[in-house]
PDB file of C-alpha atoms in Angstrom:
ATOM      1  CA  ALA A   1     -21.423  -2.170  -8.409  1.00  0.00           C
ATOM      2  CA  TYR A   2     -17.657  -0.756  -8.476  1.00  0.00           C
ATOM      3  CA  ARG A   3     -18.208   0.642 -12.069  1.00  0.00           C
ATOM      4  CA  LYS A   4     -21.572   2.250 -11.173  1.00  0.00           C
ATOM      5  CA  SER A   5     -19.628   3.888  -8.150  1.00  0.00           C
ATOM      6  CA  LEU A   6     -16.706   4.843 -10.372  1.00  0.00           C
ATOM      7  CA  ALA A   7     -19.216   6.458 -12.622  1.00  0.00           C
ATOM      8  CA  ILE A   8     -20.837   8.386  -9.939  1.00  0.00           C
ATOM      9  CA  ALA A   9     -17.083   9.677  -8.764  1.00  0.00           C
ATOM     10  CA  GLU A  10     -16.277  10.456 -12.291  1.00  0.00           C
ATOM     11  CA  ALA A  11     -19.468  12.628 -12.781  1.00  0.00           C
ATOM     12  CA  LEU A  12     -18.995  14.316  -9.563  1.00  0.00           C
ATOM     13  CA  THR A  13     -15.276  15.196  -9.965  1.00  0.00           C
ATOM     14  CA  SER A  14     -15.887  16.501 -13.345  1.00  0.00           C
ATOM     15  CA  ARG A  15     -18.478  18.964 -11.907  1.00  0.00           C
ATOM     16  CA  VAL A  16     -16.455  20.171  -9.121  1.00  0.00           C
ATOM     17  CA  PRO A  17     -12.690  19.032  -9.794  1.00  0.00           C
ATOM     18  CA  THR A  18     -11.265  20.692  -6.488  1.00  0.00           C
ATOM     19  CA  ASN A  19     -13.488  18.567  -4.050  1.00  0.00           C
ATOM     20  CA  THR A  20     -10.822  16.313  -2.751  1.00  0.00           C
ATOM     21  CA  GLY A  21     -13.262  14.062  -1.112  1.00  0.00           C
ATOM     22  CA  TRP A  22     -14.522  13.182  -4.316  1.00  0.00           C
ATOM     23  CA  GLN A  23     -11.138  13.074  -5.761  1.00  0.00           C
ATOM     24  CA  ARG A  24     -10.209  10.346  -3.193  1.00  0.00           C
ATOM     25  CA  GLY A  25     -13.454   8.712  -3.696  1.00  0.00           C
ATOM     26  CA  LEU A  26     -12.619   8.365  -7.507  1.00  0.00           C
ATOM     27  CA  SER A  27      -9.152   7.021  -6.742  1.00  0.00           C
ATOM     28  CA  VAL A  28     -10.720   4.556  -4.448  1.00  0.00           C
ATOM     29  CA  SER A  29     -13.279   3.030  -6.736  1.00  0.00           C
ATOM     30  CA  HIS A  30     -10.321   2.519  -9.365  1.00  0.00           C
ATOM     31  CA  ASP A  31      -8.393   0.904  -6.699  1.00  0.00           C
ATOM     32  CA  ARG A  32     -11.479  -1.513  -5.741  1.00  0.00           C
ATOM     33  CA  ILE A  33     -12.216  -2.367  -9.245  1.00  0.00           C
ATOM     34  CA  GLY A  34      -8.536  -3.016  -9.729  1.00  0.00           C
ATOM     35  CA  ARG A  35      -8.576  -5.729  -6.521  1.00  0.00           C
ATOM     36  CA  LEU A  36     -11.832  -7.228  -8.104  1.00  0.00           C
ATOM     37  CA  LEU A  37     -10.133  -7.637 -11.464  1.00  0.00           C
ATOM     38  CA  LEU A  38      -7.063  -9.045  -9.986  1.00  0.00           C
ATOM     39  CA  ALA A  39      -9.037 -11.634  -7.893  1.00  0.00           C
ATOM     40  CA  GLN A  40     -10.888 -12.453 -11.077  1.00  0.00           C
ATOM     41  CA  GLY A  41      -7.368 -13.392 -12.883  1.00  0.00           C
ATOM     42  CA  ASP A  42      -7.478 -10.108 -15.305  1.00  0.00           C
ATOM     43  CA  GLY A  43      -3.966  -8.886 -14.251  1.00  0.00           C
ATOM     44  CA  PRO A  44      -3.525  -6.345 -17.378  1.00  0.00           C
ATOM     45  CA  GLY A  45      -7.115  -4.919 -16.161  1.00  0.00           C
ATOM     46  CA  ALA A  46      -6.195  -4.634 -12.684  1.00  0.00           C
ATOM     47  CA  LEU A  47      -3.149  -2.867 -13.560  1.00  0.00           C
ATOM     48  CA  GLU A  48      -4.827  -0.545 -15.706  1.00  0.00           C
ATOM     49  CA  ALA A  49      -7.221   0.445 -12.802  1.00  0.00           C
ATOM     50  CA  TYR A  50      -4.543   0.862 -10.302  1.00  0.00           C
ATOM     51  CA  ARG A  51      -2.676   2.974 -12.649  1.00  0.00           C
ATOM     52  CA  LYS A  52      -5.492   5.249 -12.951  1.00  0.00           C
ATOM     53  CA  SER A  53      -5.528   6.012  -9.054  1.00  0.00           C
ATOM     54  CA  LEU A  54      -2.201   6.788  -9.043  1.00  0.00           C
ATOM     55  CA  PRO A  55      -2.117  10.217 -10.322  1.00  0.00           C
ATOM     56  CA  ILE A  56      -5.130  11.062  -8.276  1.00  0.00           C
ATOM     57  CA  PHE A  57      -3.493  10.261  -5.218  1.00  0.00           C
ATOM     58  CA  GLU A  58      -0.428  11.978  -6.470  1.00  0.00           C
ATOM     59  CA  ALA A  59      -2.329  15.021  -7.178  1.00  0.00           C
ATOM     60  CA  LEU A  60      -4.062  15.142  -3.831  1.00  0.00           C
ATOM     61  CA  ILE A  61      -0.885  14.938  -1.979  1.00  0.00           C
ATOM     62  CA  ALA A  62       0.541  17.874  -4.079  1.00  0.00           C
ATOM     63  CA  ARG A  63      -2.756  19.800  -2.874  1.00  0.00           C
ATOM     64  CA  ASP A  64      -1.951  18.509   0.857  1.00  0.00           C
ATOM     65  CA  PRO A  65       1.621  17.142   1.448  1.00  0.00           C
ATOM     66  CA  ALA A  66       0.958  16.674   5.231  1.00  0.00           C
ATOM     67  CA  ASN A  67      -2.059  14.537   4.704  1.00  0.00           C
ATOM     68  CA  THR A  68      -1.015  11.207   6.136  1.00  0.00           C
ATOM     69  CA  GLU A  69      -3.984   9.288   4.855  1.00  0.00           C
ATOM     70  CA  TRP A  70      -3.475  10.440   1.165  1.00  0.00           C
ATOM     71  CA  GLN A  71       0.121   9.418   1.528  1.00  0.00           C
ATOM     72  CA  ARG A  72      -0.750   5.878   2.765  1.00  0.00           C
ATOM     73  CA  ASP A  73      -3.290   5.415   0.050  1.00  0.00           C
ATOM     74  CA  LEU A  74      -0.434   6.275  -2.253  1.00  0.00           C
ATOM     75  CA  SER A  75       1.827   3.936  -0.734  1.00  0.00           C
ATOM     76  CA  ALA A  76      -0.852   1.253  -1.099  1.00  0.00           C
ATOM     77  CA  SER A  77      -1.343   2.033  -4.774  1.00  0.00           C
ATOM     78  CA  HIS A  78       2.447   1.548  -5.517  1.00  0.00           C
ATOM     79  CA  ASN A  79       2.322  -1.481  -3.786  1.00  0.00           C
ATOM     80  CA  ASN A  80      -0.804  -2.810  -5.911  1.00  0.00           C
ATOM     81  CA  ILE A  81       0.865  -1.904  -9.073  1.00  0.00           C
ATOM     82  CA  GLY A  82       4.214  -3.950  -7.471  1.00  0.00           C
ATOM     83  CA  ASP A  83       1.896  -7.042  -7.009  1.00  0.00           C
ATOM     84  CA  VAL A  84       0.229  -7.122 -10.127  1.00  0.00           C
ATOM     85  CA  LEU A  85       3.567  -6.541 -12.201  1.00  0.00           C
ATOM     86  CA  LEU A  86       5.315  -9.239 -10.245  1.00  0.00           C
ATOM     87  CA  GLY A  87       2.530 -11.634 -11.204  1.00  0.00           C
ATOM     88  CA  GLN A  88       3.203 -10.719 -14.581  1.00  0.00           C
ATOM     89  CA  GLY A  89       6.890 -11.746 -14.301  1.00  0.00           C
ATOM     90  CA  ASP A  90       8.096  -8.088 -14.375  1.00  0.00           C
ATOM     91  CA  GLY A  91      10.527  -8.048 -11.398  1.00  0.00           C
ATOM     92  CA  PRO A  92      12.371  -4.745 -12.082  1.00  0.00           C
ATOM     93  CA  GLY A  93       9.200  -3.096 -12.503  1.00  0.00           C
ATOM     94  CA  ALA A  94       7.671  -4.593  -9.274  1.00  0.00           C
ATOM     95  CA  LEU A  95      10.887  -3.900  -7.477  1.00  0.00           C
ATOM     96  CA  ALA A  96      10.678  -0.075  -8.534  1.00  0.00           C
ATOM     97  CA  ALA A  97       6.781   0.118  -7.426  1.00  0.00           C
ATOM     98  CA  TYR A  98       7.839  -1.685  -4.056  1.00  0.00           C
ATOM     99  CA  LEU A  99      10.510   0.811  -3.849  1.00  0.00           C
ATOM    100  CA  LYS A 100       8.060   3.857  -4.168  1.00  0.00           C
ATOM    101  CA  SER A 101       5.786   2.464  -1.851  1.00  0.00           C
ATOM    102  CA  LEU A 102       8.332   1.706   1.063  1.00  0.00           C
ATOM    103  CA  SER A 103      10.052   5.256   0.573  1.00  0.00           C
ATOM    104  CA  ILE A 104       6.321   6.673   1.465  1.00  0.00           C
ATOM    105  CA  ALA A 105       5.997   4.117   4.139  1.00  0.00           C
ATOM    106  CA  GLU A 106       9.347   5.116   5.847  1.00  0.00           C
ATOM    107  CA  ALA A 107       8.378   8.661   5.586  1.00  0.00           C
ATOM    108  CA  LEU A 108       5.351   8.011   7.459  1.00  0.00           C
ATOM    109  CA  ILE A 109       7.141   6.014  10.226  1.00  0.00           C
ATOM    110  CA  ALA A 110       9.517   9.075  10.541  1.00  0.00           C
ATOM    111  CA  ARG A 111       6.528  11.532  11.242  1.00  0.00           C
ATOM    112  CA  ASP A 112       4.876   8.896  13.862  1.00  0.00           C
ATOM    113  CA  PRO A 113       7.070   6.039  14.855  1.00  0.00           C
ATOM    114  CA  ALA A 114       4.584   4.793  17.232  1.00  0.00           C
ATOM    115  CA  ASN A 115       1.649   4.254  14.470  1.00  0.00           C
ATOM    116  CA  ILE A 116       1.320   0.416  14.670  1.00  0.00           C
ATOM    117  CA  GLU A 117      -0.460   0.193  11.205  1.00  0.00           C
ATOM    118  CA  TRP A 118       2.186   2.146   9.567  1.00  0.00           C
ATOM    119  CA  GLN A 119       4.849  -0.226  11.181  1.00  0.00           C
ATOM    120  CA  ARG A 120       2.795  -3.162   9.774  1.00  0.00           C
ATOM    121  CA  ASP A 121       2.865  -1.607   6.312  1.00  0.00           C
ATOM    122  CA  LEU A 122       6.652  -1.379   6.791  1.00  0.00           C
ATOM    123  CA  ILE A 123       6.862  -5.047   7.727  1.00  0.00           C
ATOM    124  CA  PHE A 124       4.951  -6.087   4.471  1.00  0.00           C
ATOM    125  CA  GLY A 125       6.869  -3.794   2.265  1.00  0.00           C
ATOM    126  CA  TYR A 126      10.315  -5.461   3.556  1.00  0.00           C
ATOM    127  CA  VAL A 127       8.712  -8.872   2.963  1.00  0.00           C
ATOM    128  CA  LYS A 128       7.948  -8.089  -0.471  1.00  0.00           C
ATOM    129  CA  LEU A 129      11.332  -6.351  -1.457  1.00  0.00           C
ATOM    130  CA  SER A 130      13.081  -9.546  -0.110  1.00  0.00           C
ATOM    131  CA  GLU A 131      10.764 -11.649  -2.153  1.00  0.00           C
ATOM    132  CA  VAL A 132      11.633  -9.520  -5.313  1.00  0.00           C
ATOM    133  CA  THR A 133      15.292  -9.304  -4.613  1.00  0.00           C
ATOM    134  CA  GLY A 134      16.247 -12.450  -2.538  1.00  0.00           C
ATOM    135  CA  ASP A 135      17.881  -9.933   0.068  1.00  0.00           C
ATOM    136  CA  LYS A 136      17.355 -11.444   3.420  1.00  0.00           C
ATOM    137  CA  ALA A 137      18.325  -7.910   5.004  1.00  0.00           C
ATOM    138  CA  TYR A 138      14.661  -6.711   4.283  1.00  0.00           C
ATOM    139  CA  ILE A 139      13.577  -9.584   6.135  1.00  0.00           C
ATOM    140  CA  LEU A 140      15.832  -8.892   9.167  1.00  0.00           C
ATOM    141  CA  ARG A 141      14.581  -5.423   9.101  1.00  0.00           C
ATOM    142  CA  ALA A 142      10.787  -6.669   9.304  1.00  0.00           C
ATOM    143  CA  LEU A 143      11.618  -8.975  11.856  1.00  0.00           C
ATOM    144  CA  LYS A 144      13.084  -6.230  14.014  1.00  0.00           C
ATOM    145  CA  ILE A 145       9.928  -4.274  13.608  1.00  0.00           C
ATOM    146  CA  ALA A 146       7.743  -7.046  14.363  1.00  0.00           C
ATOM    147  CA  GLU A 147       9.594  -8.346  17.552  1.00  0.00           C
ATOM    148  CA  ASP A 148       9.985  -4.851  18.712  1.00  0.00           C
ATOM    149  CA  LEU A 149       5.915  -4.619  18.304  1.00  0.00           C
ATOM    150  CA  GLN A 150       5.640  -7.809  20.168  1.00  0.00           C
ATOM    151  CA  GLN A 151       8.127  -7.065  22.943  1.00  0.00           C
ATOM    152  CA  ARG A 152       5.888  -3.926  23.817  1.00  0.00           C
ATOM    153  CA  GLY A 153       2.943  -5.731  23.667  1.00  0.00           C
ATOM    154  CA  VAL A 154       1.246  -3.817  20.889  1.00  0.00           C
ATOM    155  CA  LEU A 155       1.610  -6.463  18.087  1.00  0.00           C
ATOM    156  CA  LEU A 156      -2.367  -6.980  17.178  1.00  0.00           C
ATOM    157  CA  PRO A 157      -3.856 -10.361  17.562  1.00  0.00           C
ATOM    158  CA  ARG A 158      -4.407 -10.864  13.691  1.00  0.00           C
ATOM    159  CA  ASP A 159      -0.729 -10.321  13.228  1.00  0.00           C
ATOM    160  CA  ALA A 160       0.855 -12.736  16.037  1.00  0.00           C
ATOM    161  CA  TRP A 161       2.061 -15.370  13.162  1.00  0.00           C
ATOM    162  CA  ILE A 162       4.192 -12.729  11.642  1.00  0.00           C
ATOM    163  CA  VAL A 163       7.092 -13.165  13.953  1.00  0.00           C
ATOM    164  CA  ASP A 164       7.353 -16.832  13.858  1.00  0.00           C
ATOM    165  CA  ASP A 165       6.912 -16.447  10.039  1.00  0.00           C
ATOM    166  CA  LEU A 166       9.731 -13.646   9.742  1.00  0.00           C
ATOM    167  CA  ARG A 167      11.804 -15.841  11.994  1.00  0.00           C
ATOM    168  CA  ARG A 168      11.497 -18.818   9.698  1.00  0.00           C
ATOM    169  CA  ARG A 169      12.173 -16.702   6.536  1.00  0.00           C
ATOM    170  CA  ALA A 170      15.367 -15.088   8.008  1.00  0.00           C
ATOM    171  CA  ALA A 171      16.426 -18.651   9.083  1.00  0.00           C
ATOM    172  CA  GLY A 172      15.854 -20.343   6.036  1.00  0.00           C
TER     173      GLY A 172
END
C-alpha cells in the first residue's frame, strides 16, 4: 500500500512539481516506507527511503522557510536517519544526524517556546544525543524541560513516565 501511494505521489509530483502538498506527500511516502522497512529489519532499505525524503523536505523549506510543519518534518527525517545509523553501528553518522535534528528543534522552540510537542521533540533529541555521546548534560537539559512541563501542568498524560525516567538516567 505504501509503495502504491509512493507511485501515485511520484506521478503527481512529476506532473506538477511546484505543488508543495504533493511534494510533502511524496516525502511522507518515503518516510512511511522507511519506517516499515526498519520494522521489518531492513536497515539499509530504511536508510535509503529516509534519505530520499530528506532533500524533498529541504526543498520545501527553501520555498517557505517560515513553514514550521515542514521544519519539524525535516527534523524528524534527520532523527530517523540517525536512528538507523546508530542501529548500524555508525555512531559518528548518527551523532551528525541527531545534531541536525536538534538544531532544527531548538530553532522551532525559539519561535514558540510554549509549543508542548516541540518541547517533547527536544526532550527526546537530548536523550538520543546523551545515548550517542554518553554526555549526561543532555539528560539534564531534557530533565529540566520535562520538569518544567510537569510543574506547569502541561506534561501530557502519555508522557508522565518521562520525568522519572530522566531522573533515573541523570542519577545513574
